[in-house]
Coordinates of C-alpha atoms in Angstrom, one line a residue:
X24 CA -37.1 -39.2 -19.5
X25 CA -38.8 -38.7 -16.2
X26 CA -41.2 -35.7 -15.6
X27 CA -39.4 -32.8 -13.8
X28 CA -41.3 -31.2 -10.9
X29 CA -39.6 -27.9 -9.8
X30 CA -41.5 -27.7 -6.5
X31 CA -42.6 -30.1 -3.8
X32 CA -45.6 -32.4 -4.5
X33 CA -48.3 -32.4 -1.7
X34 CA -50.5 -35.5 -1.9
X35 CA -52.8 -34.0 0.8
X36 CA -52.6 -37.2 2.9
X37 CA -53.8 -39.4 0.0
X38 CA -52.2 -42.8 -0.8
X39 CA -49.2 -43.0 -3.1
X40 CA -50.2 -46.2 -4.9
X41 CA -48.2 -48.6 -7.1
X42 CA -45.1 -46.4 -6.6
X43 CA -41.6 -47.7 -7.2
X44 CA -38.5 -46.2 -5.6
X45 CA -35.9 -45.0 -8.0
X46 CA -33.8 -48.0 -9.2
X47 CA -30.0 -47.3 -9.6
X48 CA -26.9 -49.6 -9.7
X49 CA -24.9 -46.8 -8.1
X50 CA -25.9 -44.0 -5.7
X51 CA -27.1 -40.7 -7.1
X52 CA -24.6 -37.8 -7.3
X53 CA -24.9 -34.6 -5.1
X54 CA -27.8 -36.0 -2.9
X55 CA -30.0 -34.0 -0.5
X56 CA -30.9 -35.0 3.1
X57 CA -33.8 -37.5 3.0
X58 CA -33.3 -38.6 -0.6
X59 CA -33.8 -42.3 -1.2
X60 CA -33.1 -44.9 -3.9
X61 CA -33.2 -48.7 -4.4
X62 CA -29.8 -50.3 -5.1
X63 CA -30.6 -52.7 -8.0
X64 CA -27.2 -54.3 -8.2
X65 CA -27.3 -58.1 -7.8
X66 CA -25.1 -58.1 -4.7
X67 CA -27.3 -55.5 -2.7
X68 CA -31.0 -55.2 -3.4
X69 CA -31.7 -52.8 -0.6
X70 CA -33.2 -49.3 0.0
X71 CA -30.8 -46.4 1.1
X72 CA -31.4 -42.9 2.4
X73 CA -29.0 -39.9 2.6
X74 CA -28.5 -38.6 6.2
X75 CA -26.5 -35.6 5.1
X76 CA -23.1 -37.3 5.2
X77 CA -23.6 -41.0 4.2
X78 CA -26.0 -43.4 2.4
X79 CA -27.7 -45.4 5.2
X80 CA -29.1 -48.9 4.5
X81 CA -32.7 -49.2 5.7
X82 CA -33.1 -52.9 4.5
X83 CA -32.7 -54.1 8.1
X84 CA -30.1 -56.4 9.8
X85 CA -26.3 -56.1 10.1
X86 CA -24.7 -56.0 6.7
X87 CA -21.1 -56.5 7.7
X88 CA -18.8 -56.7 10.8
X89 CA -15.1 -55.8 10.5
X90 CA -12.7 -57.3 13.0
X91 CA -10.7 -54.4 14.6
X92 CA -7.2 -54.4 16.1
X93 CA -6.5 -57.5 18.2
X94 CA -9.5 -59.3 16.8
X95 CA -10.1 -62.0 14.1
X96 CA -13.5 -63.0 12.6
X97 CA -15.0 -66.1 11.0
X98 CA -18.2 -66.6 9.1
X99 CA -20.3 -64.3 6.7
X100 CA -23.8 -64.0 8.2
X101 CA -23.2 -65.8 11.6
X102 CA -20.0 -64.0 12.6
X103 CA -17.6 -65.1 15.4
X104 CA -15.1 -62.6 16.8
X105 CA -12.0 -63.9 18.5
X106 CA -9.4 -62.1 20.6
X107 CA -5.8 -62.6 19.2
X108 CA -3.4 -64.3 21.5
X109 CA 0.2 -62.8 21.7
X110 CA 3.3 -63.0 23.8
X111 CA 2.5 -62.9 27.5
X112 CA -1.3 -63.0 26.9
X113 CA -3.4 -66.1 27.4
X114 CA -7.0 -66.2 25.9
X115 CA -9.4 -68.5 27.7
X116 CA -13.1 -69.4 26.8
X117 CA -14.5 -66.5 28.8
X118 CA -11.4 -64.4 29.9
X119 CA -8.1 -62.9 29.0
X120 CA -5.0 -63.0 31.4
X121 CA -1.3 -62.3 31.6
X122 CA 0.9 -65.4 31.2
X123 CA 4.6 -66.3 31.4
X124 CA 5.8 -62.8 32.1
X125 CA 7.7 -63.9 35.2
X126 CA 5.2 -62.0 37.4
X127 CA 4.4 -65.2 39.3
X128 CA 8.0 -65.5 40.3
X129 CA 8.4 -62.0 41.9
X130 CA 8.1 -61.4 45.6
X131 CA 7.4 -58.2 47.6
X132 CA 10.7 -56.3 47.8
X133 CA 9.6 -54.4 50.9
X134 CA 10.5 -51.0 49.5
X135 CA 9.9 -48.9 46.3
X136 CA 11.1 -50.6 43.1
X137 CA 10.0 -50.5 39.4
X138 CA 8.5 -53.6 37.7
X139 CA 9.8 -54.0 34.1
X140 CA 10.3 -56.6 31.4
X141 CA 13.9 -57.6 31.0
X142 CA 14.3 -58.6 27.4
X143 CA 17.9 -59.7 28.0
X144 CA 16.8 -62.6 30.2
X145 CA 13.2 -63.0 28.9
X146 CA 11.2 -62.4 32.0
X147 CA 10.1 -59.6 34.4
X148 CA 12.3 -58.2 37.2
X149 CA 12.4 -55.4 39.8
X150 CA 14.4 -52.2 38.9
X151 CA 16.0 -50.3 41.9
X152 CA 17.1 -46.7 41.1
X153 CA 20.6 -45.8 42.4
X154 CA 20.9 -42.8 44.7
X155 CA 24.3 -42.1 43.2
X156 CA 22.7 -41.4 39.8
X157 CA 20.5 -38.8 41.4
X158 CA 17.2 -40.6 40.6
X159 CA 14.8 -41.7 43.4
X160 CA 11.2 -42.9 43.9
X161 CA 9.0 -40.7 46.0
X162 CA 5.6 -42.4 46.5
X163 CA 4.2 -42.8 42.9
X164 CA 6.7 -40.3 41.4
X165 CA 10.1 -41.0 39.8
X166 CA 12.1 -37.8 40.3
X167 CA 15.6 -36.3 40.3
X168 CA 17.5 -36.0 43.6
X169 CA 20.9 -34.3 44.2
X170 CA 23.3 -35.3 41.4
X171 CA 27.1 -35.0 42.1
X172 CA 29.2 -33.1 39.6
X173 CA 31.3 -36.3 39.1
X174 CA 28.3 -38.1 37.7
X175 CA 27.8 -35.4 35.0
X176 CA 29.5 -35.5 31.7
X177 CA 29.5 -31.7 31.6
X178 CA 30.2 -30.3 35.0
X179 CA 31.2 -26.7 34.2
X180 CA 29.9 -23.8 32.1
X181 CA 31.7 -21.1 30.0
X182 CA 30.7 -17.5 30.6
X183 CA 31.7 -15.1 27.7
X184 CA 31.9 -11.4 28.3
X185 CA 29.9 -9.7 25.6
X186 CA 30.2 -6.2 24.2
X187 CA 31.0 -3.6 26.9
X188 CA 31.9 -6.3 29.5
X189 CA 35.1 -7.8 30.9
X190 CA 36.2 -11.1 32.7
X191 CA 34.3 -14.4 32.1
X192 CA 35.8 -17.8 31.4
X193 CA 35.1 -21.4 32.5
X194 CA 33.3 -21.8 35.8
X195 CA 32.6 -25.1 37.7
X196 CA 28.9 -25.8 38.6
X197 CA 28.3 -24.3 42.0
X198 CA 31.0 -21.6 41.5
X199 CA 30.7 -18.0 40.3
X200 CA 32.3 -15.4 38.1
X201 CA 32.0 -11.5 38.1
X202 CA 31.4 -9.6 34.9
X203 CA 32.4 -5.9 34.9
X204 CA 31.2 -3.1 32.6
X205 CA 34.2 -1.6 30.7
X206 CA 34.3 2.2 30.4
X207 CA 36.6 4.1 28.0
X208 CA 38.5 7.2 29.1
X209 CA 36.8 10.5 28.0
X210 CA 33.7 8.6 26.9
X211 CA 31.3 10.5 29.2
X212 CA 30.4 7.3 31.0
X213 CA 31.4 6.6 34.7
X214 CA 31.1 3.1 36.2
X215 CA 30.7 2.9 40.0
X216 CA 30.2 -0.1 42.3
X217 CA 26.4 -0.2 41.8
X218 CA 25.6 2.1 38.8
X219 CA 26.5 3.3 35.3
X220 CA 26.0 7.0 34.9
X221 CA 26.9 10.0 32.7
X222 CA 30.0 11.8 33.8
X223 CA 29.0 15.3 35.2
X224 CA 25.4 14.2 35.3
X225 CA 24.7 16.1 38.6
X226 CA 25.4 19.4 36.8
X227 CA 23.0 18.7 33.9
X228 CA 19.8 20.9 34.0
X229 CA 16.3 19.5 33.3
X230 CA 14.8 20.6 29.9
X231 CA 18.2 21.8 28.6
X232 CA 19.7 20.7 25.3
X233 CA 23.2 19.1 25.9
X234 CA 26.5 19.4 24.0
X235 CA 29.6 17.3 23.9
X236 CA 32.9 19.1 25.0
X237 CA 35.2 16.2 24.0
X238 CA 35.1 14.4 27.4
X239 CA 31.6 14.8 28.8
X240 CA 28.1 16.3 28.2
X241 CA 27.4 19.9 29.3
X242 CA 24.5 22.3 29.4
X243 CA 23.8 24.8 26.5
X244 CA 21.7 28.0 26.4
X245 CA 18.9 26.1 24.5
X246 CA 16.0 24.8 26.6
X247 CA 13.0 22.6 25.6
X248 CA 10.1 22.3 28.1
X249 CA 8.1 20.0 25.8
X250 CA 6.1 22.7 24.1
X251 CA 8.6 25.5 23.5
X252 CA 12.2 25.5 22.4
X253 CA 14.1 28.7 23.7
X254 CA 17.5 29.7 22.2
X255 CA 19.3 31.9 24.8
X256 CA 21.9 33.3 22.3
X257 CA 22.0 34.4 18.7
X258 CA 20.9 31.9 15.9
X259 CA 23.1 31.9 12.8
X260 CA 21.7 29.7 10.0
X261 CA 24.2 29.1 7.2
X262 CA 22.2 26.7 5.0
X263 CA 20.5 27.6 1.7
X264 CA 16.9 26.9 2.8
X265 CA 15.4 27.1 6.4
X266 CA 12.2 25.0 6.7
X267 CA 9.5 26.0 9.3
X268 CA 6.6 23.5 9.5
X269 CA 4.6 25.2 12.3
X270 CA 1.1 26.5 11.8
X271 CA 1.7 30.1 13.0
X272 CA 5.0 31.9 13.2
X273 CA 4.9 34.7 15.8
X274 CA 7.7 37.3 15.6
X275 CA 8.2 40.0 18.3
X276 CA 10.3 42.3 16.0
X277 CA 8.2 45.2 14.5
X278 CA 10.4 45.4 11.4
X279 CA 11.8 42.5 9.3
X280 CA 14.7 43.1 6.9
X281 CA 15.0 41.2 3.6
X282 CA 17.9 41.3 1.2
X283 CA 20.3 43.0 3.6
X284 CA 23.1 42.8 1.0
X285 CA 21.2 44.2 -2.0
X286 CA 23.3 47.3 -2.3
X287 CA 23.2 47.2 -6.1
X288 CA 19.4 46.9 -6.4
X289 CA 19.9 43.6 -8.3
X290 CA 17.3 41.3 -6.7
X291 CA 13.5 41.5 -6.1
X292 CA 12.4 41.7 -2.5
X293 CA 9.3 40.0 -1.2
X294 CA 7.6 36.7 -0.3
X295 CA 5.8 33.9 -2.2
X296 CA 3.8 30.7 -1.5
X297 CA 3.1 27.5 -3.4
X298 CA -0.3 26.3 -4.6
X299 CA -1.6 23.8 -7.2
X300 CA -4.3 24.8 -9.8
X301 CA -3.9 23.2 -13.2
X302 CA -0.2 22.7 -12.3
X303 CA 2.1 24.1 -9.7
X304 CA 2.1 27.9 -9.2
X305 CA 3.7 30.4 -6.9
X306 CA 1.7 33.4 -5.6
X307 CA 4.1 36.3 -5.0
X308 CA 4.1 39.9 -3.6
X309 CA 7.4 41.7 -4.1
X310 CA 9.4 44.8 -4.7
X311 CA 10.2 44.7 -8.5
X312 CA 13.8 45.8 -8.9
X313 CA 13.6 46.0 -12.7
X314 CA 10.5 48.3 -12.7
X315 CA 11.6 50.5 -9.8
X316 CA 13.7 53.6 -10.0
X317 CA 15.5 55.9 -7.6
X318 CA 12.4 58.1 -7.1
X319 CA 9.7 55.3 -7.2
X320 CA 9.5 51.8 -5.7
X321 CA 7.2 49.5 -7.6
X322 CA 5.4 46.6 -5.9
X323 CA 3.9 43.7 -7.9
X324 CA 1.2 41.1 -7.0
X325 CA 0.6 37.9 -9.1
X326 CA 1.7 34.3 -9.7
X327 CA 4.3 32.5 -11.7
X328 CA 4.8 28.9 -12.8
X329 CA 8.5 29.1 -12.0
X330 CA 9.6 29.3 -8.3
X331 CA 11.1 32.7 -7.6
X332 CA 14.9 33.0 -6.9
X333 CA 16.9 36.3 -7.1
X334 CA 14.2 37.7 -9.4
X335 CA 10.6 36.8 -10.3
X336 CA 10.1 35.8 -13.9
X337 CA 7.1 34.8 -16.0
X338 CA 4.7 36.7 -13.8
X339 CA 0.9 36.8 -14.4
X340 CA -0.4 39.9 -12.6
X341 CA -3.0 39.1 -10.0
X342 CA -5.9 41.0 -8.4
X343 CA -5.9 43.0 -5.1
X344 CA -9.1 43.0 -3.1
X345 CA -9.1 45.9 -0.7
X346 CA -10.7 49.2 0.2
X347 CA -8.6 51.8 -1.5
X348 CA -8.4 55.5 -0.5
X349 CA -7.2 58.0 -3.1
X350 CA -7.3 58.4 -6.9
X351 CA -7.6 55.3 -9.1
X352 CA -7.2 55.4 -12.9
X353 CA -8.5 52.9 -15.6
X354 CA -11.7 50.9 -15.9
X355 CA -13.3 49.1 -13.0
X356 CA -13.6 45.3 -13.2
X357 CA -16.7 45.4 -11.0
X358 CA -19.1 48.2 -9.7
X359 CA -22.1 48.4 -7.4
X360 CA -24.4 50.2 -9.9
X361 CA -24.6 51.8 -13.3
X362 CA -24.0 55.5 -13.5
X363 CA -27.2 55.8 -15.6
X364 CA -30.1 53.4 -15.3
X365 CA -31.3 51.7 -18.5
X366 CA -34.8 50.6 -19.8
X367 CA -35.1 47.1 -21.4
X368 CA -38.2 46.5 -23.6
X369 CA -39.7 43.5 -25.6
X370 CA -42.5 44.0 -28.1
X371 CA -44.3 41.9 -30.8
X372 CA -46.0 38.6 -29.9
X373 CA -45.3 39.6 -26.3
X374 CA -44.6 42.8 -24.4
X375 CA -42.2 43.4 -21.4
X376 CA -40.4 46.4 -19.9
X377 CA -38.1 46.8 -17.0
X378 CA -35.6 49.4 -15.6
X379 CA -32.1 48.2 -14.6
X380 CA -29.2 50.1 -12.9
X381 CA -27.2 47.1 -11.8
X382 CA -27.8 47.6 -8.1
X383 CA -30.2 44.7 -7.7
X384 CA -32.0 42.0 -9.7
X385 CA -35.1 43.1 -11.5
X386 CA -38.2 41.2 -12.9
X387 CA -41.5 42.0 -14.6
X388 CA -44.5 40.1 -16.0
X389 CA -44.4 39.2 -19.8
X390 CA -47.7 39.8 -21.5
X391 CA -48.6 37.6 -24.5
X392 CA -50.5 39.2 -27.4
X393 CA -54.0 37.7 -28.2
X394 CA -54.0 35.0 -31.0
X395 CA -57.6 35.5 -32.0
X396 CA -58.8 32.2 -30.6
X397 CA -61.7 32.4 -28.1
X398 CA -60.8 31.1 -24.7
X399 CA -62.9 27.9 -24.2
X400 CA -62.8 24.0 -23.9
X401 CA -63.0 22.2 -27.2
X402 CA -64.1 18.6 -27.7
X403 CA -66.7 16.5 -25.8
X404 CA -67.8 12.9 -25.5
X405 CA -69.4 13.1 -29.0
X406 CA -66.9 15.5 -30.7
X407 CA -63.2 16.2 -31.1
X408 CA -61.3 19.4 -31.0
X409 CA -60.0 20.7 -34.4
X410 CA -57.2 23.3 -33.9
X411 CA -55.2 25.3 -36.5
X412 CA -51.6 26.5 -35.8
X413 CA -49.5 29.1 -37.6
X414 CA -45.8 28.7 -38.4
X415 CA -44.8 30.1 -35.0
X416 CA -46.8 27.4 -33.2
X417 CA -49.7 29.7 -32.2
X418 CA -53.3 28.4 -32.2
X419 CA -55.1 30.7 -34.7
X420 CA -58.5 29.0 -34.7
X421 CA -60.3 26.2 -32.8
X422 CA -63.7 24.4 -33.1
X423 CA -65.5 21.2 -32.0
X424 CA -66.3 18.6 -34.7
X425 CA -68.9 15.8 -34.1
X426 CA -67.7 12.2 -34.3
X427 CA -69.2 10.3 -37.1
X428 CA -68.2 6.8 -38.5
X429 CA -69.9 5.5 -41.6
X430 CA -71.3 2.0 -41.6
X431 CA -69.0 1.0 -44.5
X432 CA -66.0 1.4 -42.2
X433 CA -67.2 -1.3 -39.7
X434 CA -66.9 -5.1 -40.5
X435 CA -68.2 -8.1 -38.6
X436 CA -66.9 -7.5 -35.0
X437 CA -67.5 -11.0 -33.8
X438 CA -65.6 -12.7 -36.6
X439 CA -62.7 -10.3 -36.1
X440 CA -62.4 -11.1 -32.4
X441 CA -62.5 -14.9 -33.1
X442 CA -59.7 -14.5 -35.7
X443 CA -57.5 -12.7 -33.2
X444 CA -58.1 -15.2 -30.4
X445 CA -57.4 -18.2 -32.8
X446 CA -54.1 -16.7 -33.9
X447 CA -52.8 -17.1 -30.3
X448 CA -53.5 -20.8 -29.7
X449 CA -53.4 -24.3 -31.2
X450 CA -54.8 -27.8 -30.4
X451 CA -54.1 -31.3 -31.8
X452 CA -54.8 -35.0 -31.0
X453 CA -51.7 -37.3 -30.3
X454 CA -51.2 -41.0 -30.1
X455 CA -50.8 -43.8 -32.7
X456 CA -50.2 -46.9 -30.5
X457 CA -46.5 -47.1 -31.6
X458 CA -44.5 -44.0 -30.9
X459 CA -43.8 -42.5 -27.5
X460 CA -42.4 -39.1 -28.7
X461 CA -44.5 -36.6 -30.7
X462 CA -43.5 -33.2 -32.2
X463 CA -46.5 -30.9 -32.3
X464 CA -46.1 -27.9 -34.7
X465 CA -48.1 -24.8 -33.6
X466 CA -46.5 -22.0 -35.6
X467 CA -47.1 -19.4 -32.9
X468 CA -43.6 -18.0 -33.2
X469 CA -42.7 -18.1 -29.5
X470 CA -41.7 -20.4 -26.6
X471 CA -43.9 -18.4 -24.2
X472 CA -46.8 -20.9 -24.4
X473 CA -48.8 -23.0 -21.9
X474 CA -49.0 -26.7 -22.8
X475 CA -51.7 -28.9 -21.3
X476 CA -53.1 -32.4 -22.2
X477 CA -56.3 -34.2 -21.5
X478 CA -57.6 -37.7 -22.0
X479 CA -60.0 -37.8 -25.0
X480 CA -62.0 -40.6 -23.4
X481 CA -62.4 -39.3 -19.8
X482 CA -61.5 -35.6 -20.4
X483 CA -59.2 -35.8 -17.3
X484 CA -56.1 -33.6 -17.3
X485 CA -52.9 -35.7 -17.7
X486 CA -49.2 -34.8 -17.2
X487 CA -46.5 -35.7 -19.6
X488 CA -42.9 -34.6 -20.3
X489 CA -43.2 -31.5 -22.6
X490 CA -40.3 -29.5 -24.1
X491 CA -40.6 -26.2 -26.1
X492 CA -38.3 -27.4 -28.8
X493 CA -38.3 -24.1 -30.7
X494 CA -40.6 -21.1 -31.2
X495 CA -43.0 -23.2 -33.4
X496 CA -42.8 -26.7 -32.0
X497 CA -43.6 -28.6 -28.7
X498 CA -42.2 -32.1 -28.2
X499 CA -44.2 -34.5 -26.0
X500 CA -42.6 -37.7 -24.5
X501 CA -44.7 -40.5 -23.0
X502 CA -43.4 -43.4 -20.8
X503 CA -45.4 -45.9 -23.0
X504 CA -46.9 -45.4 -26.5
X505 CA -50.5 -43.9 -26.2
X506 CA -53.4 -45.4 -28.3
X507 CA -54.5 -43.7 -31.5
X508 CA -55.7 -40.1 -30.7
X509 CA -55.9 -41.0 -27.0
X510 CA -54.9 -37.5 -25.8
X511 CA -55.5 -33.9 -27.0
X512 CA -52.8 -31.2 -26.5
X513 CA -53.8 -27.6 -26.0
X514 CA -51.1 -24.8 -26.7
X515 CA -51.8 -21.2 -25.7
X516 CA -49.6 -18.1 -26.1
X517 CA -48.9 -16.1 -22.9
X518 CA -49.2 -12.5 -23.8

């Protein structure tokens, strides 16, 4: 197994000595530009490099020549290419010429003709276009001239009158037919010699909505100038719901009447709107028919989950935000201040007092009671702080205590350090003159180790294929079996 280098190798302009290009019987897969190999197959024996698209032979010389169309080849290394000889072509030692096409028998016709090969007789002839066919030669162009109808297979066309048109039929080339627009009586459409127009169009007024009277379009009292629609008469809406999608509805009337047929006081009167908050709801403000009497009209504000119809049901009473003048009964939901200010006091391990009437936020300093510990800094370079806390977490006493370590508590420092360092590394000699693969057990419990080898004779660092087989083993593979104890391997944990 070859040693894997994961970055480029820089020889720093030194010789690459005794090197052999990679030997392969077939090209490497997925090559990179500039990659080389030696084709070791018996029929090749040449060096190739990858140019980004193809393997290029750098062995020198022409490897092969392929005869293309019209060519033949003979020989393997000394190759001769010959031009193939076909019908009408004569190949000489140094030239190629036309032969036996009848060209040598043709004379100048004195006017424009076409030279062509006549397969029916087996030689070349002049072709003269017939003017009766409508084909003529003009300079170097073969073009159509005037073609008589009698020379055409189809010398007429059929014109079909489509929807809304009359006339049509079969028309000879060069002739004409007139198509007319058909107009139905009382259709509101008038057809003149040069136009199609609405009947009564001259009486139609700009920006006016039109209506159909059974025979033609007429003006109405409704106008639309592009921004405003104006209805000149009364508007009678007979549907169940009238939708208005405008942003603002402006009404000139100072009073609006609802429920104009409520003579029996059987329906609630008001308005509502839809909103969504944890489900669809309908905010309503209305005259409550069921709660009102002859002497008192009751109005209710709130929301319901059911869209109101004749009466409002399932109502949850809402809140009215307004400045109210007059007598109000009940308890206020909010107020600007308490009628009587209150004093709030804390005592014990801390003391705090503040007066509050609700008109504004209040604050005051909280004073902690003394714990009995003298304010100071405890502990120095030669002492540590010793503090006592009670069940409430308060410091009740504090003092500085000198640092003192007895001699019996300290062992050989140097020996302890050496033991720690030794526990993170291992070393061993490898080589027996026979094997090329060696499994070295280090028992360091991790693959995060650095592996290095050096020659036991020269003490030079050497490179070999090394694999961290598991957390306690490193496997070394040599190209040839090393001599007995020829190399020493060093294994060190990376913290």
